[in-house]
CSV table of N, CA and C in Angstrom, one decimal:
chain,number,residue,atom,x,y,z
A,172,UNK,N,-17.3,15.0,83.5
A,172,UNK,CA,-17.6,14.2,84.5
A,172,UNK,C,-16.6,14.3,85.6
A,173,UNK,N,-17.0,13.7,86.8
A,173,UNK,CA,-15.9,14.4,87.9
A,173,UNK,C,-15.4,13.0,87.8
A,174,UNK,N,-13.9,13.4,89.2
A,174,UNK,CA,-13.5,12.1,89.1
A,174,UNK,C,-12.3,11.1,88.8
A,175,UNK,N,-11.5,12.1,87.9
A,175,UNK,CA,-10.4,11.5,87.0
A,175,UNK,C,-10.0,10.8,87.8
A,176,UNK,N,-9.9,10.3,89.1
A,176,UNK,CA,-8.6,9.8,89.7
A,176,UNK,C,-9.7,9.0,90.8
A,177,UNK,N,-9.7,8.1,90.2
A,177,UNK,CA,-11.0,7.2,91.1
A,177,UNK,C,-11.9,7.1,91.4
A,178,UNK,N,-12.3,8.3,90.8
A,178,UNK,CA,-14.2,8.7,90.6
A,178,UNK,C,-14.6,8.0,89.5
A,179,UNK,N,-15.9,9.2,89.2
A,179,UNK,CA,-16.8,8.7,88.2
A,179,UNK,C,-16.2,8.5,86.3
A,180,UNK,N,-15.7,9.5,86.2
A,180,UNK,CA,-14.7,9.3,85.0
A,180,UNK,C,-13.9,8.7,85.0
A,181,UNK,N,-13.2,8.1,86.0
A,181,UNK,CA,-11.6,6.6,86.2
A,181,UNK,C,-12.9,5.7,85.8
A,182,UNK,N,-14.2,5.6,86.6
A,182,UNK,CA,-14.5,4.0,86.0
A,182,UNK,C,-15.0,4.1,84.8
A,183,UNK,N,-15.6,5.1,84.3
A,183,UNK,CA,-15.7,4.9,82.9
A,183,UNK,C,-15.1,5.0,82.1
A,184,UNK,N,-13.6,5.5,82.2
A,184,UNK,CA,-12.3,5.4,81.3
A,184,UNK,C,-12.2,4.1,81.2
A,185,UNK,N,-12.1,3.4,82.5
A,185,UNK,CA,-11.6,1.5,82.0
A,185,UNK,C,-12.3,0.7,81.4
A,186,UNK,N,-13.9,0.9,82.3
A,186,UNK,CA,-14.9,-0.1,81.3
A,186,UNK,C,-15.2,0.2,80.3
A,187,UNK,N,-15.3,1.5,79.7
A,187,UNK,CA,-15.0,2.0,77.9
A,187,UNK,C,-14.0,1.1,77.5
A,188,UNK,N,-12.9,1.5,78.1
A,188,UNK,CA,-11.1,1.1,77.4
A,188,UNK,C,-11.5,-0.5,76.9
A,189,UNK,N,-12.2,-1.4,78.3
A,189,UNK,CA,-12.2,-2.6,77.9
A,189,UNK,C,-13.6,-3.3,77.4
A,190,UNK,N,-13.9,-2.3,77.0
A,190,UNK,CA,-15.6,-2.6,76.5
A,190,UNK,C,-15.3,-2.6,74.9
A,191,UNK,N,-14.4,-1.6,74.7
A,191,UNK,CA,-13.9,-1.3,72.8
A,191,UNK,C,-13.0,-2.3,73.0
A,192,UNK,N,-11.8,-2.6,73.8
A,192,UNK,CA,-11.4,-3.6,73.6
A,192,UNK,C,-11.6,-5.2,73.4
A,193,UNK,N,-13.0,-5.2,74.3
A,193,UNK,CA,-13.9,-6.7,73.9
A,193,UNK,C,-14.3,-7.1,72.7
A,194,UNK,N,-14.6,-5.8,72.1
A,194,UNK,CA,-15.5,-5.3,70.7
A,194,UNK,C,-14.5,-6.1,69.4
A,195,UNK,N,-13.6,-5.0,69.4
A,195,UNK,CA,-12.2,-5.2,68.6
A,195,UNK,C,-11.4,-6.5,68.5
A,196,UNK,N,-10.6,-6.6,70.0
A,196,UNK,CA,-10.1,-8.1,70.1
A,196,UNK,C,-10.6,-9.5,70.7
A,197,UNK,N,-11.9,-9.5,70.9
A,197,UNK,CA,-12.6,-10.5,71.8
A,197,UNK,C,-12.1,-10.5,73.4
A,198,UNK,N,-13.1,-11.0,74.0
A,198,UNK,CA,-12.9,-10.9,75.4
A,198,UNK,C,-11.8,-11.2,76.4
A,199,UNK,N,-11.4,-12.4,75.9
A,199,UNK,CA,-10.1,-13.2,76.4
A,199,UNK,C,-8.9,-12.0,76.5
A,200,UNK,N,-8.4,-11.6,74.8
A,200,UNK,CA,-7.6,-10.6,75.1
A,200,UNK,C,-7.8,-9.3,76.1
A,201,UNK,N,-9.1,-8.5,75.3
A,201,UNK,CA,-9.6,-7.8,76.4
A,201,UNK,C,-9.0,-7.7,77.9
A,202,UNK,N,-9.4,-8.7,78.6
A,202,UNK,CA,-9.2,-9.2,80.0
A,202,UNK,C,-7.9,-9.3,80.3
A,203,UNK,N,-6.9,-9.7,79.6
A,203,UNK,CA,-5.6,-9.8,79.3
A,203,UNK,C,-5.1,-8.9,79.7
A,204,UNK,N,-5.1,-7.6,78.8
A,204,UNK,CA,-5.0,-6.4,78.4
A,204,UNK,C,-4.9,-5.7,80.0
A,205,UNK,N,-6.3,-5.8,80.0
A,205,UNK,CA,-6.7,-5.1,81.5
A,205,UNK,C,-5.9,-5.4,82.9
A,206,UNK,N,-5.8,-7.0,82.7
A,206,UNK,CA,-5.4,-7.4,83.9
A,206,UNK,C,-4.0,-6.7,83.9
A,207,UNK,N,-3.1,-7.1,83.1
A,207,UNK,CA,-1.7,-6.4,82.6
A,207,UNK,C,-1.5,-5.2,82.8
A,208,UNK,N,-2.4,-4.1,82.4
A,208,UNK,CA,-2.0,-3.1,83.3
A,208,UNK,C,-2.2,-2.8,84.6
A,209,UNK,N,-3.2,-3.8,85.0
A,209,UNK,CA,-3.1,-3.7,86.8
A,209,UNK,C,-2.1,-3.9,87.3
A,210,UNK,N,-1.8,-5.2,86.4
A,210,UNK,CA,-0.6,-5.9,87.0
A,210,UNK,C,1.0,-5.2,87.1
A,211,UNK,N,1.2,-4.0,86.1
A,211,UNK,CA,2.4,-3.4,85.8
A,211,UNK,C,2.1,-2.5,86.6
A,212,UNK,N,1.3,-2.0,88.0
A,212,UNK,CA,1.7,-0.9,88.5
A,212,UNK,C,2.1,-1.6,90.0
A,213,UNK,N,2.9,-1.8,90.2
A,213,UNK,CA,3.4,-2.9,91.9
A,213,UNK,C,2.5,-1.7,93.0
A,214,UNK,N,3.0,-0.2,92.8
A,214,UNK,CA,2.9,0.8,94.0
A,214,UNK,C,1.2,1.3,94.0
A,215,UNK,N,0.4,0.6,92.8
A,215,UNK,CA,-0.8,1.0,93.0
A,215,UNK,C,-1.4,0.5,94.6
A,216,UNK,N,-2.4,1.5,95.0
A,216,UNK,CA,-3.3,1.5,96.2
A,216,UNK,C,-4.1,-0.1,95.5
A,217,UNK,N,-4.1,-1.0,96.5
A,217,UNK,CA,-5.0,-1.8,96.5
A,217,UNK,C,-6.5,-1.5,96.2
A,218,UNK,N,-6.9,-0.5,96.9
A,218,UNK,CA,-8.3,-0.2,96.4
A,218,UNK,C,-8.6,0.1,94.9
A,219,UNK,N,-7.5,0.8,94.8
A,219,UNK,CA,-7.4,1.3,92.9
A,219,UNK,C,-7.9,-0.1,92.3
A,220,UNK,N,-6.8,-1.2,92.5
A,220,UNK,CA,-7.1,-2.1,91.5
A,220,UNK,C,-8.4,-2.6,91.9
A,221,UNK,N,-8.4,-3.0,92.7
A,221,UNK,CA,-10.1,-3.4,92.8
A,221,UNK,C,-11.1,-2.9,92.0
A,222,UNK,N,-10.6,-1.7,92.2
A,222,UNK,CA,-12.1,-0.4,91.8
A,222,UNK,C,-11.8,-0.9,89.9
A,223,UNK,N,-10.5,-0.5,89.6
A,223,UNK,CA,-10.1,-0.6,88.1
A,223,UNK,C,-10.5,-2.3,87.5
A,224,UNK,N,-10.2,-3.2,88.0
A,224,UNK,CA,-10.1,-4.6,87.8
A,224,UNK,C,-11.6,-5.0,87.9
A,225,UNK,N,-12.6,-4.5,88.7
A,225,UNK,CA,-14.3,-4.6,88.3
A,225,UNK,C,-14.8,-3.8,87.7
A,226,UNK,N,-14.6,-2.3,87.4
A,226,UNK,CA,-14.9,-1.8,86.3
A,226,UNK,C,-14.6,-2.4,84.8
A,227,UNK,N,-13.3,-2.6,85.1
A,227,UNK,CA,-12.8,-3.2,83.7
A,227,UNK,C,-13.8,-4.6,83.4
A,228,UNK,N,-14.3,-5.5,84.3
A,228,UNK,CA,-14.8,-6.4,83.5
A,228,UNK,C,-16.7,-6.0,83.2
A,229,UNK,N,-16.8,-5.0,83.9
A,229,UNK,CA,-18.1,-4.7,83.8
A,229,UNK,C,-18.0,-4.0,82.5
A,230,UNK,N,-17.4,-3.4,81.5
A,230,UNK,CA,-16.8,-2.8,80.5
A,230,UNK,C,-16.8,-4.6,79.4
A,231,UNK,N,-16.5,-5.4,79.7
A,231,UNK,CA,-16.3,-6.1,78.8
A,231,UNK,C,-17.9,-7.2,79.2
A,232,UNK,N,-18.7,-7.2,80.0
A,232,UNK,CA,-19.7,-7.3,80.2
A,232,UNK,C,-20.7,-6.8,78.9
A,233,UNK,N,-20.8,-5.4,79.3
A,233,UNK,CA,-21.6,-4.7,78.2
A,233,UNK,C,-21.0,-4.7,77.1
A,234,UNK,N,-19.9,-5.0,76.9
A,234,UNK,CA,-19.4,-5.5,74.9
A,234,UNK,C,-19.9,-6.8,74.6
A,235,UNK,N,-20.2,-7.5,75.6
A,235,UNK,CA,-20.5,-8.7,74.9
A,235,UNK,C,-22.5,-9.1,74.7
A,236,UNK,N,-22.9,-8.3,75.8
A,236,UNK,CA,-24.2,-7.8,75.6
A,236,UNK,C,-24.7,-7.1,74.5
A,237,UNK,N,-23.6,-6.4,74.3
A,237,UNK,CA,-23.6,-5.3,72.9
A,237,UNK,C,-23.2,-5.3,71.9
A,238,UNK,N,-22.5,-6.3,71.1
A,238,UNK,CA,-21.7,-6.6,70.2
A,238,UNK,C,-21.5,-6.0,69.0
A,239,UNK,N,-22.4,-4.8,68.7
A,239,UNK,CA,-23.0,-4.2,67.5
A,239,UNK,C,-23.2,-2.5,67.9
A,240,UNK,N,-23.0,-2.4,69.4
A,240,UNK,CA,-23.3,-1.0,69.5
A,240,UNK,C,-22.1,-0.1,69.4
A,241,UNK,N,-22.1,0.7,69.2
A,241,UNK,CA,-21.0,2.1,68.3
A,241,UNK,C,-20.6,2.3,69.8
A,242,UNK,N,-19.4,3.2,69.9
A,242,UNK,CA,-18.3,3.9,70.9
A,242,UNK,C,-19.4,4.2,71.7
A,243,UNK,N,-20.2,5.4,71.1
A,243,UNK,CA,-20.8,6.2,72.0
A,243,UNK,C,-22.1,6.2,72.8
A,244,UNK,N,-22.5,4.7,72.2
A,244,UNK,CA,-23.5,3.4,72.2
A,244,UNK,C,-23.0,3.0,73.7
A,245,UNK,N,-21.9,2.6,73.5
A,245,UNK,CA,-21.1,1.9,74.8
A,245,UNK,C,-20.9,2.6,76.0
A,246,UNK,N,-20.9,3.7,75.6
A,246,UNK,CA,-20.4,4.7,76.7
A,246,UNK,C,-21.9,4.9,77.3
A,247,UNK,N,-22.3,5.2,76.8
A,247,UNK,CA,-23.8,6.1,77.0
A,247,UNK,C,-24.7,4.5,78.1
A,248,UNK,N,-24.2,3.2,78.1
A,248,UNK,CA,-24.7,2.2,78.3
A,248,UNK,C,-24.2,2.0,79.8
A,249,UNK,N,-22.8,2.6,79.5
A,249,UNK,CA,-21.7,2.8,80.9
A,249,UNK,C,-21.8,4.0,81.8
A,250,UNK,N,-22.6,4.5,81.2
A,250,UNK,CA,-23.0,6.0,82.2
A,250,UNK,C,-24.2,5.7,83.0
A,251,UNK,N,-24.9,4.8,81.9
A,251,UNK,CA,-26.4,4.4,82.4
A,251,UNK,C,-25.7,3.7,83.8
A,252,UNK,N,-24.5,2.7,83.6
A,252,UNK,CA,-24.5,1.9,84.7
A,252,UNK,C,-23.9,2.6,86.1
A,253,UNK,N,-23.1,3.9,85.9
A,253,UNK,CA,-22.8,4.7,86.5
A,253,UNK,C,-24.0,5.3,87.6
A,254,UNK,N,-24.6,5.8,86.7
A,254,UNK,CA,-26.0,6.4,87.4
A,254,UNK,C,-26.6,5.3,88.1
A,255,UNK,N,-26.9,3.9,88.1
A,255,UNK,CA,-27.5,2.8,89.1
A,255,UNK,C,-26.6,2.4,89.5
A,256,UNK,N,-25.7,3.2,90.3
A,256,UNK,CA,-24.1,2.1,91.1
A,256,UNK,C,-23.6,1.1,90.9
A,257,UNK,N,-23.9,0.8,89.8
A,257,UNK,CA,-23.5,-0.7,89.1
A,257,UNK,C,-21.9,-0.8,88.7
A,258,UNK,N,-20.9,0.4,88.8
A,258,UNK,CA,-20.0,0.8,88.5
A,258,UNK,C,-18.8,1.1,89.7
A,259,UNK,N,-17.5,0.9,90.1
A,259,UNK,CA,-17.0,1.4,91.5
A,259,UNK,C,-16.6,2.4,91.3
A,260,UNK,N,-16.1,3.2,92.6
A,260,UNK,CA,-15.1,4.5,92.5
A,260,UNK,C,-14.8,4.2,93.9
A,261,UNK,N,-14.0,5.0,94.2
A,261,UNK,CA,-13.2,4.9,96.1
A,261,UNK,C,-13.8,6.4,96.7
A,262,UNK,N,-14.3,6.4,97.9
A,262,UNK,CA,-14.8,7.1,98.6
A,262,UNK,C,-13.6,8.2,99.2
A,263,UNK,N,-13.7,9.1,99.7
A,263,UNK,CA,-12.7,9.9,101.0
A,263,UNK,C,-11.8,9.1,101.5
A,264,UNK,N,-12.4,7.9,101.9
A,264,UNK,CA,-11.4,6.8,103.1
A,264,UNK,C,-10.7,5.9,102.1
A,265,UNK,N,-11.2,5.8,100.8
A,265,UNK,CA,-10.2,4.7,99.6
A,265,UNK,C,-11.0,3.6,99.6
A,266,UNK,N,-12.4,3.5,100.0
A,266,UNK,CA,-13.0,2.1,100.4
A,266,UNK,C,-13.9,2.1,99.2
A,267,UNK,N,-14.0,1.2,98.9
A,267,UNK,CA,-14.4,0.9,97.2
A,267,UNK,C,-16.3,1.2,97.7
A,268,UNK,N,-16.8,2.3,96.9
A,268,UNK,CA,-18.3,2.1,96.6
A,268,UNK,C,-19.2,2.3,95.7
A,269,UNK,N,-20.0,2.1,95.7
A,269,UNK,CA,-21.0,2.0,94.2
A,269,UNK,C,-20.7,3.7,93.5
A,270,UNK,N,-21.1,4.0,92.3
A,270,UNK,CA,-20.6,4.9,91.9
A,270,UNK,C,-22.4,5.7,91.9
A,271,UNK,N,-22.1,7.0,91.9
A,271,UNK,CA,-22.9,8.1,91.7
A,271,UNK,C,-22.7,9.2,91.0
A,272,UNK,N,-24.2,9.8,90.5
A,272,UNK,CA,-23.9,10.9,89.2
A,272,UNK,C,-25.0,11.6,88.9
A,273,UNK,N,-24.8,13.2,89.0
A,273,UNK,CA,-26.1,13.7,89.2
A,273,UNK,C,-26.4,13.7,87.3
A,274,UNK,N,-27.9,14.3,87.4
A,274,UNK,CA,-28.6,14.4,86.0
A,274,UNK,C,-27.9,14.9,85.1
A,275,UNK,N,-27.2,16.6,85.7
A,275,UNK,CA,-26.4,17.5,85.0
A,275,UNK,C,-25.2,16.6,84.6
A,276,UNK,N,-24.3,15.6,85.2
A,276,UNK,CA,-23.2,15.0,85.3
A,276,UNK,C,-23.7,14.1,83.9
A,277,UNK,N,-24.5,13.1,84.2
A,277,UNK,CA,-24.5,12.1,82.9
A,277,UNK,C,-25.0,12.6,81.5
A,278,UNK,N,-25.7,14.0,82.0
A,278,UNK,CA,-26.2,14.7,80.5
A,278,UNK,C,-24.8,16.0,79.8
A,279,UNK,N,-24.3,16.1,81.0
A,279,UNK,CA,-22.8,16.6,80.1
A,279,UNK,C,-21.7,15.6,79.7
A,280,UNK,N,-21.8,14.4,80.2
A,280,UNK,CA,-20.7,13.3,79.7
A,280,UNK,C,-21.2,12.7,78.7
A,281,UNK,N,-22.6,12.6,78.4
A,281,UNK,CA,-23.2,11.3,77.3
A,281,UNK,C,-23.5,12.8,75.7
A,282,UNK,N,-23.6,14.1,76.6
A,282,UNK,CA,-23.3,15.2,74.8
A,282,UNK,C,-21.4,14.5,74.8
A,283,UNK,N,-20.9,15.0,75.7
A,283,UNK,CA,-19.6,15.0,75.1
A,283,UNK,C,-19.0,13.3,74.1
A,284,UNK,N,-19.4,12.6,75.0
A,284,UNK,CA,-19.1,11.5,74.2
A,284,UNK,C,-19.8,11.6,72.7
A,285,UNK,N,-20.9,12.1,72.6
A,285,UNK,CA,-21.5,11.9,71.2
A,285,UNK,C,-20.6,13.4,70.2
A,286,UNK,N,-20.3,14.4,70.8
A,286,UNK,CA,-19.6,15.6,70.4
A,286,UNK,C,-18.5,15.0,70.0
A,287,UNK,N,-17.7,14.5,70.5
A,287,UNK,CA,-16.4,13.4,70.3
A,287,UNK,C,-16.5,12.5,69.2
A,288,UNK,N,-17.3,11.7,68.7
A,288,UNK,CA,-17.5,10.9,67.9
A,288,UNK,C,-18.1,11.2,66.6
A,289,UNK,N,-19.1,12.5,66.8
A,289,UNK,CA,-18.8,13.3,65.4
A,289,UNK,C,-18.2,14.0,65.1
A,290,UNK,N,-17.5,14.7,65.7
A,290,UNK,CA,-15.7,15.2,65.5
A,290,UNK,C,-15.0,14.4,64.8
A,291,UNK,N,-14.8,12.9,65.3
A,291,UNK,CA,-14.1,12.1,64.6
A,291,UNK,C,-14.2,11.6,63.4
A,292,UNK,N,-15.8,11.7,62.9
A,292,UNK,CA,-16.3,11.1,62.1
A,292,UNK,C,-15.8,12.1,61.2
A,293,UNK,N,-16.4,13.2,61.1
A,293,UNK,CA,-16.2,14.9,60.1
A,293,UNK,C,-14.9,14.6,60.0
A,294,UNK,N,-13.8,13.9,60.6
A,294,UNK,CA,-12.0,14.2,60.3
A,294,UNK,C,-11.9,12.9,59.9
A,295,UNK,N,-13.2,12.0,59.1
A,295,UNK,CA,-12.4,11.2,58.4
A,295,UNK,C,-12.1,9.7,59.1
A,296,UNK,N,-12.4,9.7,60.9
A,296,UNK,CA,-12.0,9.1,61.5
A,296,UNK,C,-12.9,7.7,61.5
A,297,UNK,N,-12.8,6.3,61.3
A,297,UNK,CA,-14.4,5.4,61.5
A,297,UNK,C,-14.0,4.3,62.5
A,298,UNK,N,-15.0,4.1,63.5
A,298,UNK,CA,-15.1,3.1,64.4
A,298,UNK,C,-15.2,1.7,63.1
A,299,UNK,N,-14.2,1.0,63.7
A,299,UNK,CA,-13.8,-0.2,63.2
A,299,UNK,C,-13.9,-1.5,64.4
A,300,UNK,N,-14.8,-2.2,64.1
A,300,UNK,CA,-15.1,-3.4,65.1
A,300,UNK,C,-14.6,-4.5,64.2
A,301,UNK,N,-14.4,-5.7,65.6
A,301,UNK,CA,-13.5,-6.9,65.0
A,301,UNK,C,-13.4,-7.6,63.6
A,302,UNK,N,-15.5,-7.2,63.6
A,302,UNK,CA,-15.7,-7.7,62.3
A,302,UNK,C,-15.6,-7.0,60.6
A,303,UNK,N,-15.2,-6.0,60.6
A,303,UNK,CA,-15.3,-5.0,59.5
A,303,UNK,C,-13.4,-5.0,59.2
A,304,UNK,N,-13.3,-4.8,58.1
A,304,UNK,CA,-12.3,-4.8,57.3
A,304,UNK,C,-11.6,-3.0,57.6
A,305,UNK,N,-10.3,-3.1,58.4
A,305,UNK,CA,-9.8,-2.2,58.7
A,305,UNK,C,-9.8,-1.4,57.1
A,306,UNK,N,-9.4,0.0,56.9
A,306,UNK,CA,-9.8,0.7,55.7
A,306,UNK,C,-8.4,1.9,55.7
């Protein structure tokens, strides 16, 4: 997905980060979390945090909508929101706008997330939510 750096992949790195994190530690912390690393960058671009600080709660939106759906469940839910601008990213000028993503884009990010998660799984790895007994 393009993006790393205030595109379409920055907002779905945070609302993921804080969507697993809603999952795991409940929303309060979540938000905590989130805010706190906004809060520890003084020299970030104002627009960043904006873009970062509404993604991030739109990420813990869909955890709480979802409470039962797997990693790649979540992501796949966050791409959906990607594709209807429901998501930010910063334009050319830094000005915060709805996000966009072509067909090819969300059908190579939503294999990779599911490639990723049975990778994990085959090595042994298990998604653990708040309510399951770490192992």
């Amino acid at each position: 997905m393009s993006g790393l750096h205030n595109g379409n992949a920055d907002a779905l790195r945070h609302s993921l980060f804080n969507a697993l994190n809603t999952q795991v530690a409940g929303e309060k912390t979540a938000e905590a979390l989130g805010n706190a690393h906004e809060e520890d960058r003084p020299k970030q671009d104002p627009g960043e945090k904006a873009m970062d600080i509404f993604n991030n709660a739109v990420g813990r939106q869909v955890a709480k909508d979802n409470p039962n759906a797997t990693p790649p469940e979540l992501a796949s839910k966050l791409i959906e929101k990607i594709e209807k601008g429901e998501l930010r990213m910063l334009d050319e000028n830094k000005k915060l706008v709805p996000t966009k993503i072509t067909e090819t884009e969300k059908k190579t990010a939503t294999k990779n997330i599911q490639d990723i998660y049975v990778t994990g799984e085959k090595q042994g790895t298990k998604y653990v939510g708040k309510d399951e007994e770490n192992k």
